[in-house]
C-alpha cells in the first residue's frame, strides 16, 4: 500500500541533501573568521603577543566547530519536522481535518518527489 506517509518517508532522504550542501559553507566561514582574527590581531596586538598565528588557528578551529554544530542542529530540526509530519499522516490520515501539518508543508512534500523508491533505500543512502 502506498500512502502519502510512505512518499514522505522517501522524501526524508532527499531532505538531507540541502543540509549537506550547507555543510560545505562551514570551512569558508571558518576561514573568514580566522582571516578577520589575523587582521585584527595584527593591527592591535602585535606588541603584546609573540605570534598571532596560534590564536588565529585557534579561532579558525573554534569557528569551524561552532559552524558544524549549528549545521547539525539545523539538520536535526529538519529531520524532526519530517518525522513528525510522517507520524501526523499515519495517525490522522491523509487530508484529515485533525492533522497538525500546515498546508505549506503538505504542498512541499507533495511537490518534491524523491528518486528513492523505498524507505529502506532512503535509510541506506542516508548512511553514506
PDB file of C-alpha atoms in Angstrom:
ATOM      1  CA  UNK A   1       0.000   0.000   0.000  1.00  0.00           C
ATOM      2  CA  UNK A   2       1.444   3.324  -0.992  1.00  0.00           C
ATOM      3  CA  UNK A   3       0.382   6.282   1.012  1.00  0.00           C
ATOM      4  CA  UNK A   4       1.315   9.868   1.412  1.00  0.00           C
ATOM      5  CA  UNK A   5       3.267   8.950   4.549  1.00  0.00           C
ATOM      6  CA  UNK A   6       5.309   6.445   2.552  1.00  0.00           C
ATOM      7  CA  UNK A   7       6.038   9.157  -0.003  1.00  0.00           C
ATOM      8  CA  UNK A   8       7.118  11.447   2.823  1.00  0.00           C
ATOM      9  CA  UNK A   9       9.444   8.716   4.115  1.00  0.00           C
ATOM     10  CA  UNK A  10      11.042   8.541   0.687  1.00  0.00           C
ATOM     11  CA  UNK A  11      11.475  12.311   0.727  1.00  0.00           C
ATOM     12  CA  UNK A  12      13.401  12.194   4.015  1.00  0.00           C
ATOM     13  CA  UNK A  13      16.454  11.011   2.089  1.00  0.00           C
ATOM     14  CA  UNK A  14      16.231  13.980  -0.268  1.00  0.00           C
ATOM     15  CA  UNK A  15      15.744  16.472   2.538  1.00  0.00           C
ATOM     16  CA  UNK A  16      19.211  15.850   3.912  1.00  0.00           C
ATOM     17  CA  UNK A  17      20.776  16.990   0.657  1.00  0.00           C
ATOM     18  CA  UNK A  18      20.106  20.636   1.470  1.00  0.00           C
ATOM     19  CA  UNK A  19      21.820  20.343   4.822  1.00  0.00           C
ATOM     20  CA  UNK A  20      24.790  18.561   3.303  1.00  0.00           C
ATOM     21  CA  UNK A  21      25.055  21.484   0.906  1.00  0.00           C
ATOM     22  CA  UNK A  22      25.021  23.933   3.805  1.00  0.00           C
ATOM     23  CA  UNK A  23      27.771  21.935   5.486  1.00  0.00           C
ATOM     24  CA  UNK A  24      30.041  22.956   2.599  1.00  0.00           C
ATOM     25  CA  UNK A  25      29.739  26.579   3.720  1.00  0.00           C
ATOM     26  CA  UNK A  26      31.317  25.884   7.120  1.00  0.00           C
ATOM     27  CA  UNK A  27      35.018  25.872   6.014  1.00  0.00           C
ATOM     28  CA  UNK A  28      34.799  29.220   4.155  1.00  0.00           C
ATOM     29  CA  UNK A  29      33.051  30.789   7.134  1.00  0.00           C
ATOM     30  CA  UNK A  30      35.699  29.436   9.493  1.00  0.00           C
ATOM     31  CA  UNK A  31      38.418  30.724   7.162  1.00  0.00           C
ATOM     32  CA  UNK A  32      36.795  34.148   7.066  1.00  0.00           C
ATOM     33  CA  UNK A  33      36.667  34.253  10.866  1.00  0.00           C
ATOM     34  CA  UNK A  34      40.339  33.253  11.042  1.00  0.00           C
ATOM     35  CA  UNK A  35      41.276  35.918   8.487  1.00  0.00           C
ATOM     36  CA  UNK A  36      39.396  38.616  10.394  1.00  0.00           C
ATOM     37  CA  UNK A  37      41.089  37.464  13.605  1.00  0.00           C
ATOM     38  CA  UNK A  38      44.510  37.558  11.938  1.00  0.00           C
ATOM     39  CA  UNK A  39      43.954  41.083  10.634  1.00  0.00           C
ATOM     40  CA  UNK A  40      42.536  42.305  13.940  1.00  0.00           C
ATOM     41  CA  UNK A  41      45.355  40.788  15.986  1.00  0.00           C
ATOM     42  CA  UNK A  42      47.917  42.137  13.520  1.00  0.00           C
ATOM     43  CA  UNK A  43      46.542  45.659  13.816  1.00  0.00           C
ATOM     44  CA  UNK A  44      46.094  45.916  17.572  1.00  0.00           C
ATOM     45  CA  UNK A  45      48.036  43.212  19.411  1.00  0.00           C
ATOM     46  CA  UNK A  46      51.410  42.824  17.694  1.00  0.00           C
ATOM     47  CA  UNK A  47      53.339  44.306  20.618  1.00  0.00           C
ATOM     48  CA  UNK A  48      51.638  42.192  23.295  1.00  0.00           C
ATOM     49  CA  UNK A  49      51.996  38.810  21.564  1.00  0.00           C
ATOM     50  CA  UNK A  50      54.954  36.898  20.192  1.00  0.00           C
ATOM     51  CA  UNK A  51      52.973  35.330  17.365  1.00  0.00           C
ATOM     52  CA  UNK A  52      49.445  35.810  16.120  1.00  0.00           C
ATOM     53  CA  UNK A  53      49.457  32.509  14.217  1.00  0.00           C
ATOM     54  CA  UNK A  54      48.377  30.257  17.084  1.00  0.00           C
ATOM     55  CA  UNK A  55      45.482  32.440  18.264  1.00  0.00           C
ATOM     56  CA  UNK A  56      44.363  32.677  14.634  1.00  0.00           C
ATOM     57  CA  UNK A  57      44.437  28.885  14.253  1.00  0.00           C
ATOM     58  CA  UNK A  58      42.504  28.521  17.498  1.00  0.00           C
ATOM     59  CA  UNK A  59      39.835  30.947  16.281  1.00  0.00           C
ATOM     60  CA  UNK A  60      39.608  29.082  12.950  1.00  0.00           C
ATOM     61  CA  UNK A  61      39.180  25.718  14.680  1.00  0.00           C
ATOM     62  CA  UNK A  62      36.581  27.099  17.094  1.00  0.00           C
ATOM     63  CA  UNK A  63      34.683  28.794  14.249  1.00  0.00           C
ATOM     64  CA  UNK A  64      34.646  25.549  12.258  1.00  0.00           C
ATOM     65  CA  UNK A  65      33.360  23.553  15.244  1.00  0.00           C
ATOM     66  CA  UNK A  66      30.691  26.130  16.050  1.00  0.00           C
ATOM     67  CA  UNK A  67      29.530  26.230  12.425  1.00  0.00           C
ATOM     68  CA  UNK A  68      29.431  22.437  12.286  1.00  0.00           C
ATOM     69  CA  UNK A  69      27.350  22.300  15.469  1.00  0.00           C
ATOM     70  CA  UNK A  70      24.943  24.879  14.031  1.00  0.00           C
ATOM     71  CA  UNK A  71      24.509  22.876  10.827  1.00  0.00           C
ATOM     72  CA  UNK A  72      23.968  19.700  12.870  1.00  0.00           C
ATOM     73  CA  UNK A  73      21.183  21.424  14.814  1.00  0.00           C
ATOM     74  CA  UNK A  74      19.525  22.601  11.585  1.00  0.00           C
ATOM     75  CA  UNK A  75      19.816  19.049  10.209  1.00  0.00           C
ATOM     76  CA  UNK A  76      18.223  17.612  13.336  1.00  0.00           C
ATOM     77  CA  UNK A  77      15.365  20.125  13.206  1.00  0.00           C
ATOM     78  CA  UNK A  78      14.660  19.269   9.555  1.00  0.00           C
ATOM     79  CA  UNK A  79      14.662  15.536  10.314  1.00  0.00           C
ATOM     80  CA  UNK A  80      12.406  16.026  13.336  1.00  0.00           C
ATOM     81  CA  UNK A  81       9.901  18.060  11.341  1.00  0.00           C
ATOM     82  CA  UNK A  82       9.726  15.399   8.647  1.00  0.00           C
ATOM     83  CA  UNK A  83       9.356  12.592  11.175  1.00  0.00           C
ATOM     84  CA  UNK A  84       6.551  14.498  12.918  1.00  0.00           C
ATOM     85  CA  UNK A  85       4.886  15.047   9.547  1.00  0.00           C
ATOM     86  CA  UNK A  86       5.058  11.325   8.800  1.00  0.00           C
ATOM     87  CA  UNK A  87       3.631  10.448  12.225  1.00  0.00           C
ATOM     88  CA  UNK A  88       0.865  13.026  11.754  1.00  0.00           C
ATOM     89  CA  UNK A  89      -0.074  11.491   8.402  1.00  0.00           C
ATOM     90  CA  UNK A  90      -0.058   7.953   9.802  1.00  0.00           C
ATOM     91  CA  UNK A  91      -2.063   8.774  12.931  1.00  0.00           C
ATOM     92  CA  UNK A  92      -4.721  11.060  11.496  1.00  0.00           C
ATOM     93  CA  UNK A  93      -4.730  10.014   7.860  1.00  0.00           C
ATOM     94  CA  UNK A  94      -4.306  11.959   4.673  1.00  0.00           C
ATOM     95  CA  UNK A  95      -6.456  15.026   4.307  1.00  0.00           C
ATOM     96  CA  UNK A  96      -7.947  14.744   7.769  1.00  0.00           C
ATOM     97  CA  UNK A  97      -9.039  17.940   9.467  1.00  0.00           C
ATOM     98  CA  UNK A  98      -7.296  16.701  12.630  1.00  0.00           C
ATOM     99  CA  UNK A  99      -3.838  16.808  11.006  1.00  0.00           C
ATOM    100  CA  UNK A 100      -1.460  19.306  12.538  1.00  0.00           C
ATOM    101  CA  UNK A 101       0.751  19.688   9.468  1.00  0.00           C
ATOM    102  CA  UNK A 102       0.378  23.103   7.823  1.00  0.00           C
ATOM    103  CA  UNK A 103      -0.716  23.306   4.203  1.00  0.00           C
ATOM    104  CA  UNK A 104       2.643  24.719   3.136  1.00  0.00           C
ATOM    105  CA  UNK A 105       4.461  21.633   4.406  1.00  0.00           C
ATOM    106  CA  UNK A 106       1.937  19.322   2.735  1.00  0.00           C
ATOM    107  CA  UNK A 107       2.419  21.122  -0.580  1.00  0.00           C
ATOM    108  CA  UNK A 108       6.200  20.977  -0.199  1.00  0.00           C
ATOM    109  CA  UNK A 109       6.196  17.219   0.448  1.00  0.00           C
ATOM    110  CA  UNK A 110       3.804  16.606  -2.437  1.00  0.00           C
ATOM    111  CA  UNK A 111       5.813  18.790  -4.801  1.00  0.00           C
ATOM    112  CA  UNK A 112       9.204  17.167  -4.154  1.00  0.00           C
ATOM    113  CA  UNK A 113       9.307  13.627  -5.391  1.00  0.00           C
ATOM    114  CA  UNK A 114      12.322  11.658  -4.289  1.00  0.00           C
ATOM    115  CA  UNK A 115      14.411   9.448  -6.538  1.00  0.00           C
ATOM    116  CA  UNK A 116      14.485   6.841  -3.753  1.00  0.00           C
ATOM    117  CA  UNK A 117      11.993   4.063  -4.426  1.00  0.00           C
ATOM    118  CA  UNK A 118      11.668   2.595  -0.918  1.00  0.00           C
ATOM    119  CA  UNK A 119      12.202   3.673   2.700  1.00  0.00           C
ATOM    120  CA  UNK A 120      14.993   1.071   3.042  1.00  0.00           C
ATOM    121  CA  UNK A 121      16.911   2.783   0.240  1.00  0.00           C
ATOM    122  CA  UNK A 122      16.408   6.116   1.985  1.00  0.00           C
ATOM    123  CA  UNK A 123      17.980   4.717   5.139  1.00  0.00           C
ATOM    124  CA  UNK A 124      20.913   3.250   3.188  1.00  0.00           C
ATOM    125  CA  UNK A 125      21.524   6.486   1.248  1.00  0.00           C
ATOM    126  CA  UNK A 126      21.467   8.493   4.485  1.00  0.00           C
ATOM    127  CA  UNK A 127      24.297   6.338   5.894  1.00  0.00           C
ATOM    128  CA  UNK A 128      26.638   7.400   3.084  1.00  0.00           C
TER     129      UNK A 128
END
